[in-house]
Coordinates of C-alpha atoms in Angstrom, one line a residue:
Chain M
X1 CA -10.5 -86.3 24.9
X2 CA -7.8 -86.0 22.2
X3 CA -5.5 -83.0 22.5
X4 CA -6.9 -81.7 19.2
X5 CA -10.4 -81.6 20.4
X6 CA -9.2 -80.2 23.7
X7 CA -7.4 -77.4 21.8
X8 CA -10.6 -76.8 19.7
X9 CA -12.4 -76.3 23.0
X10 CA -9.9 -73.8 24.1
X11 CA -10.4 -72.1 20.7
X12 CA -14.1 -71.6 21.4
X13 CA -13.1 -70.0 24.7
X14 CA -10.5 -67.9 22.9
X15 CA -13.0 -66.7 20.3
X16 CA -15.5 -65.8 23.0
X17 CA -12.9 -63.9 24.9
X18 CA -11.9 -62.0 21.8
X19 CA -15.5 -61.3 20.9
X20 CA -16.1 -59.9 24.4
X21 CA -13.0 -57.7 24.0
X22 CA -14.5 -56.0 21.0
X23 CA -17.3 -54.7 23.2
X24 CA -14.9 -53.0 25.6
X25 CA -12.4 -51.7 23.0
X26 CA -13.2 -48.2 21.9
X27 CA -12.1 -48.7 18.3
X28 CA -14.3 -51.8 17.9
X29 CA -17.3 -50.3 19.5
X30 CA -16.9 -47.4 17.2
X31 CA -16.7 -49.9 14.3
X32 CA -20.0 -51.5 15.2
X33 CA -21.6 -48.1 15.6
X34 CA -20.2 -46.8 12.3
X35 CA -21.4 -49.9 10.5
X36 CA -24.9 -49.5 11.9
X37 CA -25.0 -45.9 10.7
X38 CA -23.7 -46.8 7.3
X39 CA -26.5 -49.3 6.9
X40 CA -29.1 -46.9 8.2
X41 CA -28.2 -44.1 5.8
X42 CA -29.6 -45.6 2.6
X43 CA -32.7 -46.7 4.6
X44 CA -33.2 -43.0 5.5
X45 CA -32.6 -41.9 1.9
X46 CA -34.9 -44.4 0.3
X47 CA -37.4 -43.8 3.0
X48 CA -40.9 -45.0 2.2
X49 CA -40.6 -44.9 -1.6
X50 CA -42.6 -47.9 -2.8
X51 CA -40.8 -50.6 -4.7
X52 CA -43.0 -51.0 -7.7
X53 CA -45.1 -54.1 -7.9
X54 CA -43.7 -55.6 -4.7
X55 CA -46.0 -54.1 -2.1
X56 CA -43.1 -53.0 0.1
X57 CA -41.0 -49.9 0.4
X58 CA -37.5 -49.6 -1.0
X59 CA -36.3 -49.3 2.6
X60 CA -37.9 -52.6 3.5
X61 CA -36.2 -54.2 0.5
X62 CA -32.8 -52.8 1.5
X63 CA -32.8 -53.7 5.2
X64 CA -32.6 -57.5 4.9
X65 CA -30.4 -57.2 1.8
X66 CA -28.0 -55.0 3.8
X67 CA -28.0 -57.6 6.6
X68 CA -27.1 -60.3 4.1
X69 CA -24.4 -58.1 2.7
X70 CA -23.1 -57.5 6.2
X71 CA -22.8 -61.2 6.7
X72 CA -20.9 -61.7 3.5
X73 CA -18.7 -58.7 4.1
X74 CA -17.8 -59.6 7.6
X75 CA -17.2 -63.2 6.9
X76 CA -14.9 -62.5 4.0
X77 CA -13.1 -59.3 4.8
X78 CA -12.9 -59.4 8.6
X79 CA -11.5 -63.0 8.4
X80 CA -8.9 -61.9 5.7
X81 CA -8.0 -58.7 7.6
X82 CA -7.6 -60.5 10.9
X83 CA -5.5 -63.3 9.5
X84 CA -3.2 -60.9 7.6
X85 CA -2.9 -58.7 10.6
X86 CA -2.2 -61.5 13.0
X87 CA 0.4 -62.9 10.8
X88 CA 2.1 -59.6 10.7
X89 CA 2.0 -58.9 14.4
X90 CA 3.1 -62.4 15.6
X91 CA -0.2 -63.7 17.0
X92 CA 0.0 -66.7 14.6
X93 CA 3.6 -67.4 15.5
X94 CA 2.7 -67.5 19.1
X95 CA -0.1 -69.9 18.3
X96 CA 2.4 -72.0 16.4
X97 CA 4.7 -72.2 19.4
X98 CA 2.2 -73.9 21.7
X99 CA 1.0 -77.5 21.2
X100 CA -2.0 -77.5 18.9
X101 CA -2.1 -73.7 19.2
X102 CA -3.0 -73.3 15.5
X103 CA -6.2 -75.4 16.0
X104 CA -7.1 -73.2 18.9
X105 CA -6.4 -70.1 16.9
X106 CA -8.4 -71.1 13.9
X107 CA -11.4 -72.2 16.0
X108 CA -11.1 -69.0 18.0
X109 CA -11.1 -67.0 14.8
X110 CA -14.2 -68.7 13.5
X111 CA -16.1 -68.1 16.7
X112 CA -14.9 -64.5 16.9
X113 CA -15.7 -63.6 13.3
X114 CA -19.1 -65.4 13.4
X115 CA -19.9 -63.5 16.6
X116 CA -18.8 -60.2 15.1
X117 CA -21.0 -60.9 12.0
X118 CA -24.0 -61.6 14.1
X119 CA -23.5 -58.5 16.2
X120 CA -22.9 -56.4 13.1
X121 CA -26.2 -57.7 11.7
X122 CA -28.2 -57.5 14.9
X123 CA -27.5 -53.8 15.6
X124 CA -28.7 -52.5 12.2
X125 CA -31.6 -54.9 12.3
X126 CA -32.7 -53.7 15.7
X127 CA -32.5 -50.1 14.6
X128 CA -33.9 -50.8 11.1
X129 CA -37.2 -52.4 12.1
X130 CA -38.2 -49.1 13.7
X131 CA -37.3 -47.2 10.6
X132 CA -39.0 -49.2 7.9
X133 CA -42.3 -51.1 7.9
X134 CA -43.0 -54.6 6.8
X135 CA -39.8 -56.3 7.9
X136 CA -39.8 -59.4 10.1
X137 CA -43.5 -59.6 10.5
X138 CA -43.9 -63.1 9.1
X139 CA -43.1 -65.1 12.2
X140 CA -42.0 -68.7 12.5
X141 CA -41.8 -70.3 9.1
X142 CA -39.9 -67.5 7.4
X143 CA -37.6 -67.0 10.4
X144 CA -36.6 -70.6 10.1
X145 CA -34.9 -69.7 6.9
X146 CA -32.4 -67.7 9.0
X147 CA -31.5 -70.9 10.8
X148 CA -29.9 -72.4 7.7
X149 CA -29.1 -69.3 5.7
X150 CA -26.9 -67.6 8.3
X151 CA -24.7 -70.7 9.2
X152 CA -24.4 -71.6 5.6
X153 CA -23.5 -68.0 4.8
X154 CA -20.7 -68.1 7.4
X155 CA -19.5 -71.4 6.0
X156 CA -19.5 -70.0 2.5
X157 CA -17.6 -66.8 3.4
X158 CA -15.2 -67.5 6.3
X159 CA -13.0 -70.1 4.5
X160 CA -12.8 -67.8 1.4
X161 CA -11.7 -65.0 3.8
X162 CA -9.2 -67.3 5.3
X163 CA -7.7 -68.1 1.9
X164 CA -7.5 -64.5 1.0
X165 CA -5.9 -63.6 4.3
X166 CA -3.3 -66.4 3.9
X167 CA -2.4 -65.4 0.4
X168 CA -2.0 -61.6 0.7
X169 CA 1.4 -60.2 1.7
X170 CA 0.1 -57.7 4.2
X171 CA -3.0 -56.3 5.9
X172 CA -2.8 -53.3 3.6
X173 CA -3.4 -55.5 0.6
X174 CA -6.7 -56.6 2.1
X175 CA -7.7 -52.9 2.1
X176 CA -7.2 -52.8 -1.6
X177 CA -9.3 -55.8 -2.1
X178 CA -12.2 -53.9 -0.6
X179 CA -12.7 -51.9 -3.8
X180 CA -13.7 -54.8 -6.0
X181 CA -15.9 -56.1 -3.1
X182 CA -17.7 -52.8 -3.0
X183 CA -18.3 -53.0 -6.7
X184 CA -19.7 -56.5 -6.3
X185 CA -22.1 -55.3 -3.6
X186 CA -23.4 -52.6 -5.9
X187 CA -24.4 -55.1 -8.6
X188 CA -25.6 -57.8 -6.1
X189 CA -29.1 -56.5 -5.7
X190 CA -28.5 -55.1 -2.2
X191 CA -29.7 -51.5 -2.8
X192 CA -32.2 -52.3 -5.6
X193 CA -33.5 -55.5 -7.1
X194 CA -31.2 -57.5 -9.3
X195 CA -33.9 -57.7 -12.0
X196 CA -33.3 -54.0 -12.8
X197 CA -29.8 -54.8 -14.0
X198 CA -28.8 -56.0 -17.5
X199 CA -28.8 -59.7 -17.8
X200 CA -25.1 -60.3 -18.0
X201 CA -24.5 -58.4 -14.8
X202 CA -27.2 -60.5 -13.1
X203 CA -25.3 -63.6 -14.1
X204 CA -22.1 -62.2 -12.7
X205 CA -23.7 -61.2 -9.4
X206 CA -25.3 -64.7 -9.1
X207 CA -21.9 -66.3 -9.0
X208 CA -21.0 -64.7 -5.7
X209 CA -22.4 -65.3 -2.2
X210 CA -23.4 -61.6 -1.6
X211 CA -26.5 -61.8 -3.8
X212 CA -27.6 -65.1 -2.4
X213 CA -27.2 -64.0 1.2
X214 CA -29.2 -60.8 0.4
X215 CA -31.9 -63.0 -1.2
X216 CA -31.9 -65.5 1.7
X217 CA -32.3 -62.7 4.3
X218 CA -35.1 -61.1 2.2
X219 CA -36.8 -64.5 2.0
X220 CA -36.7 -64.7 5.8
X221 CA -37.7 -61.2 6.7
X222 CA -40.0 -59.8 3.9
X223 CA -43.7 -60.5 3.4
X224 CA -44.4 -63.2 0.9
X225 CA -45.8 -60.8 -1.8
X226 CA -42.4 -59.0 -1.9
X227 CA -41.2 -62.0 -3.9
X228 CA -42.5 -60.2 -7.0
X229 CA -39.4 -58.1 -7.1
X230 CA -37.1 -61.1 -7.3
X231 CA -35.8 -62.9 -10.4
X232 CA -38.5 -65.3 -11.6
X233 CA -40.7 -64.1 -8.7
X234 CA -39.2 -66.9 -6.5
X235 CA -37.1 -67.0 -3.4
X236 CA -35.0 -69.7 -5.0
X237 CA -34.2 -71.5 -1.7
X238 CA -32.7 -74.4 -3.6
X239 CA -30.4 -72.3 -5.7
X240 CA -29.4 -70.3 -2.6
X241 CA -28.5 -73.4 -0.7
X242 CA -26.7 -74.7 -3.8
X243 CA -24.6 -71.7 -4.5
X244 CA -23.7 -71.0 -0.9
X245 CA -23.1 -74.7 -0.4
X246 CA -20.7 -74.7 -3.4
X247 CA -18.7 -71.8 -2.0
X248 CA -18.6 -73.5 1.4
X249 CA -17.3 -76.8 -0.1
X250 CA -14.8 -75.0 -2.3
X251 CA -13.6 -72.9 0.6
X252 CA -13.4 -75.8 3.0
X253 CA -11.5 -77.8 0.5
X254 CA -9.0 -75.0 -0.2
X255 CA -8.6 -73.3 3.1
X256 CA -6.9 -76.1 5.1
X257 CA -4.0 -76.5 2.7
X258 CA -3.6 -72.8 2.2
X259 CA -3.7 -72.2 5.9
X260 CA -1.2 -75.0 6.6
X261 CA 1.2 -73.7 3.9
X262 CA 0.9 -70.2 5.4
X263 CA 1.5 -71.5 8.9
X264 CA 4.4 -73.6 7.9
X265 CA 6.2 -70.6 6.5
X266 CA 5.7 -68.6 9.6
X267 CA 8.8 -67.9 11.5
X268 CA 10.4 -65.3 13.7
X269 CA 12.6 -64.1 10.9
X270 CA 9.7 -63.8 8.5
X271 CA 7.8 -61.8 11.1
X272 CA 10.7 -59.5 11.9
X273 CA 11.0 -58.7 8.2
X274 CA 7.4 -57.8 8.0
X275 CA 7.6 -55.7 11.1
X276 CA 10.5 -53.9 9.6
X277 CA 8.6 -53.1 6.5
X278 CA 5.5 -52.0 8.4
X279 CA 7.6 -49.8 10.6
X280 CA 9.2 -48.1 7.6
X281 CA 5.8 -47.4 6.3
X282 CA 4.8 -45.8 9.5
X283 CA 8.1 -43.9 10.1
Chain T
X1 CA 14.8 -63.1 41.4
X2 CA 11.5 -61.9 42.5
X3 CA 10.2 -65.3 43.4
X4 CA 12.8 -68.0 43.9
X5 CA 10.0 -70.1 45.4
X6 CA 8.0 -70.3 42.2
X7 CA 11.0 -71.1 40.1
X8 CA 12.2 -73.8 42.4
X9 CA 9.1 -75.7 41.5
X10 CA 9.8 -75.5 37.8
X11 CA 12.4 -78.2 38.2
X12 CA 11.6 -81.3 36.3
X13 CA 13.5 -84.4 36.9
X14 CA 15.0 -85.3 33.6
X15 CA 14.3 -88.7 32.2
X16 CA 17.5 -90.7 32.6
X17 CA 19.8 -91.2 29.6
X18 CA 18.7 -88.1 27.8
X19 CA 21.5 -85.9 28.8
X20 CA 22.1 -84.5 25.3
X21 CA 19.3 -82.1 24.8
X22 CA 20.5 -80.6 21.5
X23 CA 22.7 -82.4 19.1
X24 CA 23.5 -80.7 15.8
X25 CA 25.9 -82.1 13.2
X26 CA 26.9 -80.6 10.0
X27 CA 23.8 -78.4 9.7
X28 CA 23.6 -76.7 6.4
X29 CA 21.2 -74.0 5.1
X30 CA 21.1 -72.7 1.6
X31 CA 18.9 -69.9 0.3
X32 CA 18.8 -69.9 -3.4
X33 CA 22.5 -69.7 -4.2
X34 CA 23.7 -68.4 -0.9
X35 CA 25.0 -70.7 1.9
X36 CA 24.0 -69.3 5.2
X37 CA 25.0 -72.2 7.3
X38 CA 28.0 -74.2 6.1
X39 CA 28.2 -77.1 8.5
X40 CA 27.2 -76.0 12.0
X41 CA 27.8 -78.5 14.8
X42 CA 27.3 -78.3 18.6
X43 CA 25.6 -80.0 21.5
X44 CA 23.8 -78.8 24.6
X45 CA 23.4 -80.8 27.8
X46 CA 20.5 -80.7 30.2
X47 CA 20.5 -77.6 32.4
X48 CA 23.2 -75.9 30.4
X49 CA 22.9 -72.3 29.3
X50 CA 24.4 -72.1 25.8
X51 CA 24.8 -68.7 24.2
X52 CA 25.0 -68.4 20.5
X53 CA 27.0 -65.4 19.7
X54 CA 27.6 -63.8 16.3
X55 CA 27.3 -60.7 14.2
X56 CA 24.1 -59.8 12.5
X57 CA 23.4 -62.1 9.5
X58 CA 25.6 -64.8 10.8
X59 CA 22.7 -67.3 10.8
X60 CA 21.9 -67.3 14.5
X61 CA 18.2 -66.9 13.9
X62 CA 18.2 -69.5 11.1
X63 CA 20.0 -72.0 13.4
X64 CA 17.5 -71.5 16.2
X65 CA 14.5 -71.7 13.9
X66 CA 15.7 -75.0 12.5
X67 CA 15.9 -76.3 16.1
X68 CA 12.5 -74.9 16.9
X69 CA 11.1 -76.8 14.0
X70 CA 10.0 -73.6 12.3
X71 CA 12.3 -73.9 9.4
X72 CA 13.4 -76.8 7.2
X73 CA 17.1 -77.3 6.9
X74 CA 19.0 -78.1 3.7
X75 CA 21.2 -80.8 5.2
X76 CA 22.6 -82.2 8.4
X77 CA 21.5 -84.1 11.4
X78 CA 19.6 -82.3 14.1
X79 CA 18.2 -83.8 17.3
X80 CA 16.3 -81.8 19.8
X81 CA 15.0 -83.6 22.9
X82 CA 15.7 -86.8 21.0
X83 CA 13.6 -85.9 18.1
X84 CA 14.2 -84.5 14.6
X85 CA 12.6 -81.0 14.7
X86 CA 11.4 -81.4 11.1
X87 CA 9.3 -84.3 12.4
X88 CA 8.5 -83.0 15.8
X89 CA 4.9 -83.6 16.9
X90 CA 2.8 -81.5 19.3
X91 CA 3.8 -83.7 22.2
X92 CA 7.4 -82.8 21.4
X93 CA 6.4 -79.2 21.0
X94 CA 4.9 -79.2 24.5
X95 CA 8.3 -79.8 26.0
X96 CA 9.8 -76.7 24.2
X97 CA 9.6 -73.1 25.2
X98 CA 10.1 -70.4 22.7
X99 CA 10.4 -66.8 23.7
X100 CA 9.2 -64.7 20.8
X101 CA 9.8 -61.0 20.5
X102 CA 6.3 -59.7 20.6
X103 CA 5.5 -56.6 18.8
X104 CA 1.8 -55.7 19.2
X105 CA 0.0 -59.0 19.2
X106 CA -2.8 -59.8 21.6
X107 CA -2.9 -56.1 22.5
X108 CA -6.5 -56.3 23.8
X109 CA -5.8 -59.3 26.1
X110 CA -4.9 -58.9 29.7
X111 CA -1.7 -60.3 31.1
X112 CA -3.2 -63.0 33.3
X113 CA -5.9 -63.8 30.8
X114 CA -3.5 -64.6 28.0
X115 CA -1.0 -66.5 30.1
X116 CA -3.8 -68.6 31.5
X117 CA -5.2 -69.2 28.0
X118 CA -1.8 -70.1 26.4
X119 CA -0.9 -72.2 29.4
X120 CA -4.1 -74.3 29.1
X121 CA -2.8 -75.8 25.8
X122 CA -0.1 -77.6 27.8
X123 CA -2.5 -79.2 30.3
X124 CA -2.9 -82.4 28.3
X125 CA 0.9 -82.8 28.5
X126 CA 1.1 -82.6 32.2
X127 CA 2.9 -85.5 33.9
X128 CA 3.7 -86.4 37.5
X129 CA 7.2 -85.2 37.0
X130 CA 6.3 -82.0 35.2
X131 CA 3.1 -80.3 36.2
X132 CA 1.9 -78.3 33.2
X133 CA 1.0 -75.5 32.9
X134 CA 2.6 -73.1 35.3
X135 CA 0.0 -71.4 37.5
X136 CA -0.6 -68.0 35.9
X137 CA -0.4 -66.0 39.1
X138 CA 2.8 -67.7 40.3
X139 CA 4.4 -67.2 36.9
X140 CA 3.4 -63.5 36.8
X141 CA 5.0 -63.1 40.2
X142 CA 8.1 -64.9 39.0
X143 CA 8.6 -62.5 36.1
X144 CA 7.7 -59.5 38.3
X145 CA 4.5 -58.5 36.6
X146 CA 2.1 -58.8 39.5
X147 CA 1.2 -55.1 39.3
X148 CA 0.4 -55.5 35.7
X149 CA -1.6 -58.8 35.9
X150 CA -4.9 -57.1 35.0
X151 CA -3.5 -54.7 32.4
X152 CA -4.0 -55.0 28.7
X153 CA -0.9 -56.2 27.0
X154 CA -1.0 -53.3 24.6
X155 CA -0.3 -50.9 27.6
X156 CA 2.8 -52.6 28.9
X157 CA 6.2 -50.9 28.6
X158 CA 9.0 -52.4 26.5
X159 CA 10.6 -54.1 29.5
X160 CA 7.4 -55.4 30.9
X161 CA 6.5 -56.7 27.5
X162 CA 9.7 -58.6 27.2
X163 CA 9.2 -60.1 30.6
X164 CA 5.8 -61.1 29.5
X165 CA 7.3 -62.8 26.4
X166 CA 9.5 -64.8 28.7
X167 CA 6.5 -65.8 30.8
X168 CA 4.7 -67.0 27.7
X169 CA 7.8 -68.9 26.7
X170 CA 8.0 -70.8 30.0
X171 CA 4.3 -71.2 30.8
X172 CA 4.4 -74.8 29.7
X173 CA 7.4 -75.5 32.0
X174 CA 9.7 -76.4 29.0
X175 CA 12.7 -78.7 29.3
X176 CA 14.4 -76.6 26.6
X177 CA 14.0 -72.9 26.2
X178 CA 14.9 -70.9 23.0
X179 CA 15.4 -67.2 23.2
X180 CA 16.3 -65.2 20.1
X181 CA 17.9 -61.9 21.1
X182 CA 15.7 -61.6 24.2
X183 CA 17.3 -58.5 25.6
X184 CA 17.4 -56.3 22.5
X185 CA 15.9 -53.0 23.5
X186 CA 15.9 -53.6 27.2
X187 CA 17.3 -51.0 29.7
X188 CA 20.2 -52.2 31.9
X189 CA 17.9 -52.8 34.9
X190 CA 15.4 -54.9 33.0
X191 CA 18.3 -56.7 31.4
X192 CA 19.7 -57.6 34.8
X193 CA 16.4 -58.9 36.0
X194 CA 16.1 -60.9 32.9
X195 CA 19.5 -62.5 33.4
X196 CA 18.5 -63.5 36.9
X197 CA 15.4 -65.1 35.5
X198 CA 17.3 -67.1 32.9
X199 CA 19.9 -68.3 35.5
X200 CA 17.1 -69.3 37.8
X201 CA 15.6 -71.5 35.1
X202 CA 18.9 -73.1 34.3
X203 CA 19.4 -73.9 38.0
X204 CA 16.2 -75.9 37.8
X205 CA 17.5 -78.0 35.0
X206 CA 16.0 -76.2 32.1
X207 CA 18.3 -76.1 29.1
X208 CA 18.6 -72.7 27.6
X209 CA 19.8 -71.7 24.1
X210 CA 19.9 -68.0 23.5
X211 CA 21.3 -65.8 20.8
X212 CA 22.7 -62.4 21.3
X213 CA 25.3 -60.1 19.9
X214 CA 26.0 -58.6 23.3
X215 CA 29.3 -60.1 24.6
X216 CA 28.9 -58.9 28.1
X217 CA 25.5 -60.7 28.2
X218 CA 27.1 -63.9 26.8
X219 CA 29.9 -63.8 29.4
X220 CA 27.5 -63.3 32.2
X221 CA 24.9 -65.9 31.3
X222 CA 26.6 -68.7 29.4
X223 CA 27.9 -72.0 30.6
X224 CA 29.2 -72.3 27.1
X225 CA 29.6 -69.8 24.3
X226 CA 29.3 -70.7 20.7
X227 CA 30.5 -68.1 18.2
X228 CA 28.8 -68.4 14.9
X229 CA 30.4 -66.5 12.0
X230 CA 30.7 -67.1 8.3
X231 CA 28.2 -69.9 8.6
X232 CA 30.3 -72.0 11.0
X233 CA 30.8 -72.3 14.7
X234 CA 34.2 -70.8 15.0
X235 CA 34.5 -71.1 18.8
X236 CA 32.9 -73.4 21.3
X237 CA 33.8 -73.4 24.9
X238 CA 33.0 -72.5 28.5
X239 CA 32.8 -68.7 29.0
X240 CA 35.8 -68.6 31.4
X241 CA 37.9 -70.6 29.0
X242 CA 37.0 -68.4 26.2
X243 CA 37.9 -65.3 28.2
X244 CA 41.1 -66.8 29.4
X245 CA 42.1 -67.7 25.9
X246 CA 41.0 -64.4 24.7
X247 CA 43.2 -62.5 27.2
X248 CA 46.3 -64.5 26.4
X249 CA 47.4 -62.1 23.7
X250 CA 48.1 -58.5 24.7
X251 CA 48.5 -55.4 22.6
X252 CA 51.6 -53.3 23.2
X253 CA 51.6 -49.7 21.8
X254 CA 54.4 -47.3 21.9
X255 CA 56.1 -44.5 20.0
X256 CA 59.6 -44.3 18.9
X257 CA 61.0 -40.9 17.9
X258 CA 57.4 -39.7 17.8
X259 CA 56.2 -42.5 15.4
X260 CA 53.5 -44.9 16.7
X261 CA 53.9 -48.6 16.7
X262 CA 51.7 -51.5 17.7
X263 CA 52.4 -55.2 18.4
X264 CA 50.4 -58.2 19.6
X265 CA 52.2 -60.6 21.8
X266 CA 51.5 -63.4 24.2
X267 CA 54.4 -62.3 26.5
X268 CA 54.1 -58.5 26.9
X269 CA 56.5 -58.3 29.8
X270 CA 59.4 -59.8 27.9
X271 CA 58.5 -57.9 24.8
X272 CA 58.6 -54.6 26.6
X273 CA 61.9 -55.3 28.3
X274 CA 63.4 -56.1 24.9
X275 CA 61.9 -53.0 23.5
X276 CA 63.7 -50.9 26.1
X277 CA 67.0 -52.8 25.8
X278 CA 67.0 -52.0 22.1
X279 CA 65.8 -48.5 21.9
X280 CA 66.1 -47.1 25.5
X281 CA 65.0 -43.5 25.8
X282 CA 63.6 -43.3 22.3
X283 CA 60.5 -45.2 23.5
X284 CA 57.6 -43.2 24.7
X285 CA 53.8 -43.4 25.2
X286 CA 54.0 -47.1 26.3
X287 CA 50.7 -48.8 26.7
X288 CA 50.1 -52.5 27.4
X289 CA 46.5 -53.8 27.0
X290 CA 45.3 -57.3 27.7
X291 CA 42.8 -58.2 25.0
X292 CA 39.2 -58.6 26.2
X293 CA 36.8 -61.3 25.0
X294 CA 35.3 -58.5 22.9
X295 CA 38.6 -57.8 21.1
X296 CA 39.2 -61.4 20.3
X297 CA 35.6 -61.8 19.2
X298 CA 35.7 -58.8 17.0
X299 CA 39.0 -59.7 15.4
X300 CA 37.8 -63.2 14.8
X301 CA 34.5 -62.1 13.2
X302 CA 36.2 -59.4 11.1
X303 CA 38.8 -61.8 9.8
X304 CA 36.2 -64.4 8.9
X305 CA 33.9 -62.0 7.3
X306 CA 36.7 -60.5 5.2
X307 CA 37.5 -64.0 4.1
X308 CA 41.1 -63.4 5.0
X309 CA 41.3 -66.4 7.2
X310 CA 42.0 -69.8 5.6
X311 CA 39.7 -72.6 6.8
X312 CA 42.4 -74.2 8.9
X313 CA 43.0 -71.1 10.9
X314 CA 39.3 -70.7 11.5
X315 CA 39.2 -74.2 12.7
X316 CA 42.2 -73.5 15.0
X317 CA 40.1 -70.9 16.8
X318 CA 37.8 -73.6 17.9
X319 CA 38.6 -74.8 21.3
X320 CA 36.9 -76.6 24.1
X321 CA 36.5 -79.5 21.9
X322 CA 36.3 -81.8 24.9
X323 CA 33.0 -80.2 25.7
X324 CA 31.5 -82.0 22.7

């Protein structure tokens, strides 16, 4: 086995270890719990209000949408956040100092963020199905949609997150980026169908992966008559695959060079400087 | 040393004919308009502990990062383990050890867990001569962290953390180890233990290049001291030679009719006798002090930084040329 593949294998183990660590670290467990609560709140508020013409409740519409949003959100912001943080605290520099350590680090990050995204989706899903009716009752065929939507969603969002994480100057900047992302979520047909928005906003929302992941998850988890609430009364599988695929390709084309450039500039001195800055902010 | 046994196995028989582990000639580094390194040159032989000494901002870190392959140089010839660091591949990297000053990375990992993980990257580079990586438990014992093996790294004390950093640096059984100010922030006891660890590695033929601004540390550890100031190596020689040379000049202080005087002289005994012959009882408060390595170092650095020393004199400070 070539050393690169060997290091990639170590990366899988690394990612698994780091994912496991999140289950035994208070802060991370709290994070999972908080996220679950945050997803549950709108379901509670919307309750059983019927979504007009779709034969489902507003809550049933929201649950899969929020799961799709969770995937997009985790894929992008967690990746960006972790990368920026690990650049600042020296994790990346350590990876750079061992042979093919960067390969291991990157693979580890992919495994870890993907795992985190799945857990962050699974928890609200498990709680949500008891709260709202009509979700995930379609069985086999529809669930198969998940098999391609979720991996494609990860492919579409992780590289973008990696690019953002490489370009920002500090983890604090990623926090600032959350604001526009929140705005995007609001107009991405997560809390209410996109068809209720003015047409130009619909167009904007359809550029980004958040809408398509929401749509993909709804296609998988909602009864077929719920399609009435969607644009053109269609699940638009082809468009979903197309847009998410385009993001994946763009991200995968861009990420390696951006990551390499970021890694090349990593040095003890650069890190010491960032540490100094971060300390001043704390002190 | 907590475990001389573990360290004794670190020894790697050097491939013959590669005695010169580091060879730097006329290394230059320029940031925008500022020259940080203006022609640094030195070498290091296998098993040697070379200490790069210099004031803050002298370019110690820059130099070491060029050698580590983490930074591109502006000009000059650099060879590390027979390879130009700018073109060093991962096979080359596997033979280097770099001790980084950790801050709060890998806080959730446990000591043994992370050492075993990082060590496993070196496994493809294991040879009959050098078995890589170092067994995690043996290494943990060697750096005296057995009691902390199952602790999360985030909970280690400063000294423990630094020992852990060293362990990470040597987990691949490097032929050449870089340490950039490894003892900054360590208490005297931890520092002492650390010195033992470094000496132990050198005894087993690991070449060590470390930077510090602590003279006592340099004196204690170094086979050879390099003083980097003003972007150049201004002194290069074995520690004893440097100390001997440094103490050649003594400072004589005295008062005459209540007014203080001071004079530096290589022959204090004769100077003092003449002083008394000339002025007799008018002399008081006599004090003769041999200059320490520290005095010489400080004077040298101060003069260089003030730019008051012409180049030729700066060059004259360099000794131990035969070591090159």
